[in-house]
GROMACS .gro file of N, CA and C in nm:
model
  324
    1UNK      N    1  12.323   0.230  -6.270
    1UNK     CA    2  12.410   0.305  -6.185
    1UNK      C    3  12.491   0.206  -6.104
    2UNK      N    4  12.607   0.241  -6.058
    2UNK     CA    5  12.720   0.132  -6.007
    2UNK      C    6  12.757   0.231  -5.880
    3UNK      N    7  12.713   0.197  -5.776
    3UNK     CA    8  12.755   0.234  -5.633
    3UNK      C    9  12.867   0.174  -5.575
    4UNK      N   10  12.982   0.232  -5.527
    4UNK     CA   11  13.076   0.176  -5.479
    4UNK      C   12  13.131   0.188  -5.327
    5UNK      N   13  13.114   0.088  -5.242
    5UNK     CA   14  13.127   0.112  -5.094
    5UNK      C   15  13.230   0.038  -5.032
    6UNK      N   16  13.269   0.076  -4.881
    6UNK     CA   17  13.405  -0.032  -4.840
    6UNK      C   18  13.349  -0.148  -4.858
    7UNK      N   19  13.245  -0.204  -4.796
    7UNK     CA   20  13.200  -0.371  -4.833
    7UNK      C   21  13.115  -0.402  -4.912
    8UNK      N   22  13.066  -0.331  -4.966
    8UNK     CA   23  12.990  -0.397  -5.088
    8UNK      C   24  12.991  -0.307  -5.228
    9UNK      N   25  12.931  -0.330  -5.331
    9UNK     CA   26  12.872  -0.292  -5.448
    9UNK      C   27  12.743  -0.333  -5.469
   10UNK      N   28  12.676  -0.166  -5.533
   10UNK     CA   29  12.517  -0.243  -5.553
   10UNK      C   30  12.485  -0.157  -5.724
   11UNK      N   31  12.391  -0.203  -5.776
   11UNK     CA   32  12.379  -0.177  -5.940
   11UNK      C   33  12.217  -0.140  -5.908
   12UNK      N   34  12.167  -0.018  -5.947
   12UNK     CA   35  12.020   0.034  -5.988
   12UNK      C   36  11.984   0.036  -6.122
   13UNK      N   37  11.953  -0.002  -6.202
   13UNK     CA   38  11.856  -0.038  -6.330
   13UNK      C   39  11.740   0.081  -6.332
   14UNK      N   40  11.741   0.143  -6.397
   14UNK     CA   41  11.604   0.215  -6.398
   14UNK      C   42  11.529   0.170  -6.546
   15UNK      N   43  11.434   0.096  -6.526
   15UNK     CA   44  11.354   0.090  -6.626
   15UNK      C   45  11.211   0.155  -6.674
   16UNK      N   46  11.232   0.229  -6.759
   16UNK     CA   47  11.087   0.318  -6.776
   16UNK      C   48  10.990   0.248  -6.817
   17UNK      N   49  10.865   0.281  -6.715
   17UNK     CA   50  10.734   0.195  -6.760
   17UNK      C   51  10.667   0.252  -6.866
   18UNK      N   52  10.657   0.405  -6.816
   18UNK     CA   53  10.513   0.457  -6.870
   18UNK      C   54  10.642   0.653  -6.897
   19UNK      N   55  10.586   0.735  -6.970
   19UNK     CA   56  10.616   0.848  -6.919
   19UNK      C   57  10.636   0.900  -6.801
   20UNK      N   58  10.554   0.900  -6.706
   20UNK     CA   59  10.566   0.922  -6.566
   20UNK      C   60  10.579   0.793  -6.495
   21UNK      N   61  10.659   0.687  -6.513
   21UNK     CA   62  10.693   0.577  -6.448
   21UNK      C   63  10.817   0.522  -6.467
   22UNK      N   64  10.904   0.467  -6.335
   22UNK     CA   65  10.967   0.374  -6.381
   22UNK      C   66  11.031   0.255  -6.281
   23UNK      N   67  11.064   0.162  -6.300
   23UNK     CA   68  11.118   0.061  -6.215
   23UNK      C   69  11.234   0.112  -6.174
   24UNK      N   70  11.264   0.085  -6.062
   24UNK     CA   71  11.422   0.053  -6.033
   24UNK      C   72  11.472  -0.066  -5.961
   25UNK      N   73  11.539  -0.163  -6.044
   25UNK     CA   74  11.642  -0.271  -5.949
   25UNK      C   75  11.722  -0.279  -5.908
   26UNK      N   76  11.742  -0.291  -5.747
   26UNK     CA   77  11.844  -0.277  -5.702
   26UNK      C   78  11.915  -0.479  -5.677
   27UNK      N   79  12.071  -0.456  -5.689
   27UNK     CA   80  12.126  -0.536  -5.650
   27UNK      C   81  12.254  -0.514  -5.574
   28UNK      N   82  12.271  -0.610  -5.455
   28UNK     CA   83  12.398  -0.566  -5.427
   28UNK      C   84  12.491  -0.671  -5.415
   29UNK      N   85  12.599  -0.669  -5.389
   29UNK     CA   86  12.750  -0.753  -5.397
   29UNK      C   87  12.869  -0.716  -5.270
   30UNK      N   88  12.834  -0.836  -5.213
   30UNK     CA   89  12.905  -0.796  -5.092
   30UNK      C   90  13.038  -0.923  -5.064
   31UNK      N   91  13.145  -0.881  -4.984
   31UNK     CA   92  13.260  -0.940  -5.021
   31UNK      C   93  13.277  -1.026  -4.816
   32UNK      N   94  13.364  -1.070  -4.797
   32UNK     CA   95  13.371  -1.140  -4.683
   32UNK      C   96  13.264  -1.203  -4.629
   33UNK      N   97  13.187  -1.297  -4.715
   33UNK     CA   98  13.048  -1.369  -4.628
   33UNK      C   99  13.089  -1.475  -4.524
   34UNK      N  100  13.228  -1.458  -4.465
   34UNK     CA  101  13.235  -1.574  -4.437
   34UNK      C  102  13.227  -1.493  -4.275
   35UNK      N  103  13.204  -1.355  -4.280
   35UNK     CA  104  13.216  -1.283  -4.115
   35UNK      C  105  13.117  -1.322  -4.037
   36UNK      N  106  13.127  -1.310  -3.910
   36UNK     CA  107  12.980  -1.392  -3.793
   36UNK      C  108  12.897  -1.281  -3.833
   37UNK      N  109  12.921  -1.121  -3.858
   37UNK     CA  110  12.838  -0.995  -3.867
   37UNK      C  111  12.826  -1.006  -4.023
   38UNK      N  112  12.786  -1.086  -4.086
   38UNK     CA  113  12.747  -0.977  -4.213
   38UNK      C  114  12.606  -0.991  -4.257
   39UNK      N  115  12.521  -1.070  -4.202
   39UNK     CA  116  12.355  -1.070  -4.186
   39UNK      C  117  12.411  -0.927  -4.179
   40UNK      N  118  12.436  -0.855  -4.089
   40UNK     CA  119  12.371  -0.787  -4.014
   40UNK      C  120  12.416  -0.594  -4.086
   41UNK      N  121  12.510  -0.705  -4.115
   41UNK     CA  122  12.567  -0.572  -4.203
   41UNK      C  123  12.534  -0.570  -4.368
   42UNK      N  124  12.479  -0.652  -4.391
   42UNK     CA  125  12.400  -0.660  -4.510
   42UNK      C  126  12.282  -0.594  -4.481
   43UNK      N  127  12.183  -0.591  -4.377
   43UNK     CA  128  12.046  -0.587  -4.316
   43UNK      C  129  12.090  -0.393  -4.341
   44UNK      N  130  12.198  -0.347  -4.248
   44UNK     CA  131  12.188  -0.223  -4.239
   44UNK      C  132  12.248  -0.192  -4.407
   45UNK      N  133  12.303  -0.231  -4.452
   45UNK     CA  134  12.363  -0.130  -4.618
   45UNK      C  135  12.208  -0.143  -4.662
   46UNK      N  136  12.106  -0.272  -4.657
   46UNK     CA  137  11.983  -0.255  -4.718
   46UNK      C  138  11.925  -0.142  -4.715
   47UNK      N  139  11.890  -0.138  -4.556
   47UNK     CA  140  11.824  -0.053  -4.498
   47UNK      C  141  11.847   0.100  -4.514
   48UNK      N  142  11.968   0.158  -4.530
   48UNK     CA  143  12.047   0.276  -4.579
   48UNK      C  144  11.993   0.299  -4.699
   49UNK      N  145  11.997   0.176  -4.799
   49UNK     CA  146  12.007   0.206  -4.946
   49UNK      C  147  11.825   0.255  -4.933
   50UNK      N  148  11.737   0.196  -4.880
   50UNK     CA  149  11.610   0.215  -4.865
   50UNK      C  150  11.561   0.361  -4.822
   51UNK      N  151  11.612   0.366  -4.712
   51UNK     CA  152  11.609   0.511  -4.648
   51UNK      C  153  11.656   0.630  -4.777
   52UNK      N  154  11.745   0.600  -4.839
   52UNK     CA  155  11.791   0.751  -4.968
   52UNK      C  156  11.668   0.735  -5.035
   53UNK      N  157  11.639   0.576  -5.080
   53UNK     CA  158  11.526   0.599  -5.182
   53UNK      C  159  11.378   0.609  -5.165
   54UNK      N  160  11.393   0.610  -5.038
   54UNK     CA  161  11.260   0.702  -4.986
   54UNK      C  162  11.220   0.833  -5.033
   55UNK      N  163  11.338   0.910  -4.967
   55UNK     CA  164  11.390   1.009  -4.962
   55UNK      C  165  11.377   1.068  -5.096
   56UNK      N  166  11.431   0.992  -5.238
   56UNK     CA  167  11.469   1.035  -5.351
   56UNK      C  168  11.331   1.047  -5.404
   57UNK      N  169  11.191   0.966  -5.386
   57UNK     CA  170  11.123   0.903  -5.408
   57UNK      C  171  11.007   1.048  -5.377
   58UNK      N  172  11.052   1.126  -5.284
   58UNK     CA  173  10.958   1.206  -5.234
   58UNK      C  174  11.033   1.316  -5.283
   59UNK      N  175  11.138   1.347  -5.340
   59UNK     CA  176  11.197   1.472  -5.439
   59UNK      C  177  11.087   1.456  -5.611
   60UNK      N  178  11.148   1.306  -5.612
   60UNK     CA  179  11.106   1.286  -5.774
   60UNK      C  180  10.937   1.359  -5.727
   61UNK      N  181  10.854   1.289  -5.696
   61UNK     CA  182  10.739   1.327  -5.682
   61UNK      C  183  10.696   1.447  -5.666
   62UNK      N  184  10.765   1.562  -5.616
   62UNK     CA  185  10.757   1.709  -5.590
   62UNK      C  186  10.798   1.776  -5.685
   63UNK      N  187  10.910   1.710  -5.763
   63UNK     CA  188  10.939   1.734  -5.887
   63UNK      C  189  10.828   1.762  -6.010
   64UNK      N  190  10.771   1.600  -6.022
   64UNK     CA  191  10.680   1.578  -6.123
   64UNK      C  192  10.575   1.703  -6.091
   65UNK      N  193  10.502   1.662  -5.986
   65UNK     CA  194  10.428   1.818  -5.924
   65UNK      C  195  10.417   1.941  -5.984
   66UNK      N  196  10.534   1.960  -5.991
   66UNK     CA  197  10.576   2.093  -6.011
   66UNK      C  198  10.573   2.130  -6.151
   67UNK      N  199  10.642   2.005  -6.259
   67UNK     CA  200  10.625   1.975  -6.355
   67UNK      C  201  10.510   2.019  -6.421
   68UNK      N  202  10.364   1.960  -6.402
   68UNK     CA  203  10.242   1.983  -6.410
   68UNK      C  204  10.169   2.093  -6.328
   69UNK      N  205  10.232   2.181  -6.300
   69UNK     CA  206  10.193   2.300  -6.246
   69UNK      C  207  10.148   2.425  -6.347
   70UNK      N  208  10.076   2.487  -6.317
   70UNK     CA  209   9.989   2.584  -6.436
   70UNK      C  210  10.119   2.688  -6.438
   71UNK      N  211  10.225   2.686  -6.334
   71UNK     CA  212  10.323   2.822  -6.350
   71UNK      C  213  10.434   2.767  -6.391
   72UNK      N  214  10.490   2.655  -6.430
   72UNK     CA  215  10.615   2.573  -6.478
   72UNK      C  216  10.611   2.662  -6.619
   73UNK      N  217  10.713   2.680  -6.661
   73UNK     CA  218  10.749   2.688  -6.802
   73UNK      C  219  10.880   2.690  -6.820
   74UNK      N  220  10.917   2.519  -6.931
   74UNK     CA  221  11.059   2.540  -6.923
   74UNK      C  222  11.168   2.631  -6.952
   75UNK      N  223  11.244   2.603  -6.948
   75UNK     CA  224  11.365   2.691  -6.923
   75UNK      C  225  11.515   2.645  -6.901
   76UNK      N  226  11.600   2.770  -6.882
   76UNK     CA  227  11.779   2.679  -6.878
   76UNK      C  228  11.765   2.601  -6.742
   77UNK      N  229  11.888   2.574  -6.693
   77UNK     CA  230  11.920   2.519  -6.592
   77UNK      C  231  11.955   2.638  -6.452
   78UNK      N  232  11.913   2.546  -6.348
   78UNK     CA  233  11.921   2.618  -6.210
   78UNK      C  234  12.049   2.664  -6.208
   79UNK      N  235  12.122   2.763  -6.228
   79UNK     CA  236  12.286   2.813  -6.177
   79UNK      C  237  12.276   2.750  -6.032
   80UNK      N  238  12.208   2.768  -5.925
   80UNK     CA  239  12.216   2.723  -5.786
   80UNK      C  240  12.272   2.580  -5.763
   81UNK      N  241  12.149   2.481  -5.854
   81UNK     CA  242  12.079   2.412  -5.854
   81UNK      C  243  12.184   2.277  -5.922
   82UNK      N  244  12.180   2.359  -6.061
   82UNK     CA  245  12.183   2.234  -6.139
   82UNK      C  246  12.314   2.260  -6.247
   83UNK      N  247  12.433   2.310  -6.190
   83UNK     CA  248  12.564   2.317  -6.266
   83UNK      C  249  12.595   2.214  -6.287
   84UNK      N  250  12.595   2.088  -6.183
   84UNK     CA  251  12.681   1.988  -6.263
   84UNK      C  252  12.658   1.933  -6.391
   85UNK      N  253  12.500   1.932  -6.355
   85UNK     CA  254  12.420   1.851  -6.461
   85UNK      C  255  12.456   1.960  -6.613
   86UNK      N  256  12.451   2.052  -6.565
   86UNK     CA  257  12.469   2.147  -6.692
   86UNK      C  258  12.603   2.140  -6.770
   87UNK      N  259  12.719   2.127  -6.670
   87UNK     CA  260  12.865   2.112  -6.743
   87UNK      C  261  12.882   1.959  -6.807
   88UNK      N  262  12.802   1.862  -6.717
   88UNK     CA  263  12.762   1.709  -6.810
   88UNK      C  264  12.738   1.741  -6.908
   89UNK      N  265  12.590   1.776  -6.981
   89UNK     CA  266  12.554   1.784  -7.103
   89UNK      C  267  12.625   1.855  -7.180
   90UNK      N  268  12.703   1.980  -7.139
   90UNK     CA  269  12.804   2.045  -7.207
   90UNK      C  270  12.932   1.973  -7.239
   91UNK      N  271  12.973   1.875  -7.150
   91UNK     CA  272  13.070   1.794  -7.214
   91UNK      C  273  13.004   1.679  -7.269
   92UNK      N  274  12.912   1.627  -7.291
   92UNK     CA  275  12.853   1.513  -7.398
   92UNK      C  276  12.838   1.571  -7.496
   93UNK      N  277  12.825   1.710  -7.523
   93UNK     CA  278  12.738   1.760  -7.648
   93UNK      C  279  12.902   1.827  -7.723
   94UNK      N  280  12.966   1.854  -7.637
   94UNK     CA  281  13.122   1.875  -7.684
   94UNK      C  282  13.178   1.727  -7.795
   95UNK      N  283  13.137   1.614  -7.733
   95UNK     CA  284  13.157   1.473  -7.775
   95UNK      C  285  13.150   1.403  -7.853
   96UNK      N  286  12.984   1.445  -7.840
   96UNK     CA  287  12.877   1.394  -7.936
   96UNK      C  288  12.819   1.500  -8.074
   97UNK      N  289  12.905   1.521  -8.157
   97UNK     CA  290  12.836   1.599  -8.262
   97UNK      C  291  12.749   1.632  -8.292
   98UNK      N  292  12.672   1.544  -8.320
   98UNK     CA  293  12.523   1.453  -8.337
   98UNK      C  294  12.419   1.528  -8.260
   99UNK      N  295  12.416   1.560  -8.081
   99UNK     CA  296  12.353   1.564  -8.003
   99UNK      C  297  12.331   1.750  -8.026
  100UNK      N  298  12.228   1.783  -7.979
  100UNK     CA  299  12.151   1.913  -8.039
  100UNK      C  300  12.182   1.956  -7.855
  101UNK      N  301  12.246   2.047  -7.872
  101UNK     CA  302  12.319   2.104  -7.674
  101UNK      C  303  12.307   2.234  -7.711
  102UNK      N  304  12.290   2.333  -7.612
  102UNK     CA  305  12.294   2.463  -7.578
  102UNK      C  306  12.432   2.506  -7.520
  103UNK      N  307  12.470   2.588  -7.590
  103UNK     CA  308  12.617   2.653  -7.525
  103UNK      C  309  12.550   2.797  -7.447
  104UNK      N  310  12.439   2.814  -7.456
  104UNK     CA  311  12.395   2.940  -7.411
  104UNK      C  312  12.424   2.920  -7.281
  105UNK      N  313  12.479   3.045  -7.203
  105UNK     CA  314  12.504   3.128  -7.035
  105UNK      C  315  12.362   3.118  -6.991
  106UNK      N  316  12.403   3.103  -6.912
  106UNK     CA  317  12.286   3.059  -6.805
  106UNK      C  318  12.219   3.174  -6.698
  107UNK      N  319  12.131   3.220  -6.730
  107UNK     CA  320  12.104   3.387  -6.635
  107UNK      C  321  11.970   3.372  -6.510
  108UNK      N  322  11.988   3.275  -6.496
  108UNK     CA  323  11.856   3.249  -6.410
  108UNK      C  324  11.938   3.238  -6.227
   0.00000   0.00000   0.00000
């Protein structure tokens, strides 16, 4: 993933360990090192980027949860929830011949 900000750029890698695992590396790229503030403003973009993936870190996990729950059974996509993701795969699968996509309406 390629994040793009006024002073910097940072790149996440997700590498899968296991089924239910995976790494992520973060790097970032920051421009004017020559400012008296950019410790410091490096320190806080860290710290930001840390704070979401806390954050993200305790979705994924409630996720998986839920996942392995005796009442889960899959199904389409969230209309609420999860349109974007749904018009994505609908335009990859528009793309990609190849790729096995659902054009089915979504009633949930």
């Amino acid at each position: 993933m390629l994040n793009l900000y006024p002073d910097n750029i940072s790149t996440n890698l997700i590498v899968p360990i296991s089924h239910d695992k995976t790494l992520t590396i973060f790097e970032w790229f920051f421009h004017d090192m020559t400012s008296s503030k950019v410790e410091e403003r490096i320190q806080r973009a860290i710290a930001f980027s840390d704070e979401v993936q806390q954050e993200d870190i305790g979705l994924c996990e409630n996720v998986q949860r839920g996942l392995h729950s005796a009442t889960y059974d899959r199904g389409r996509y969230s209309v609420k929830r999860e349109n974007g993701v749904h018009h994505f795969h609908m335009l990859l699968g528009e793309s990609s011949p190849n790729l096995s996509v659902s054009h089915k309406d979504r009633t949930d």
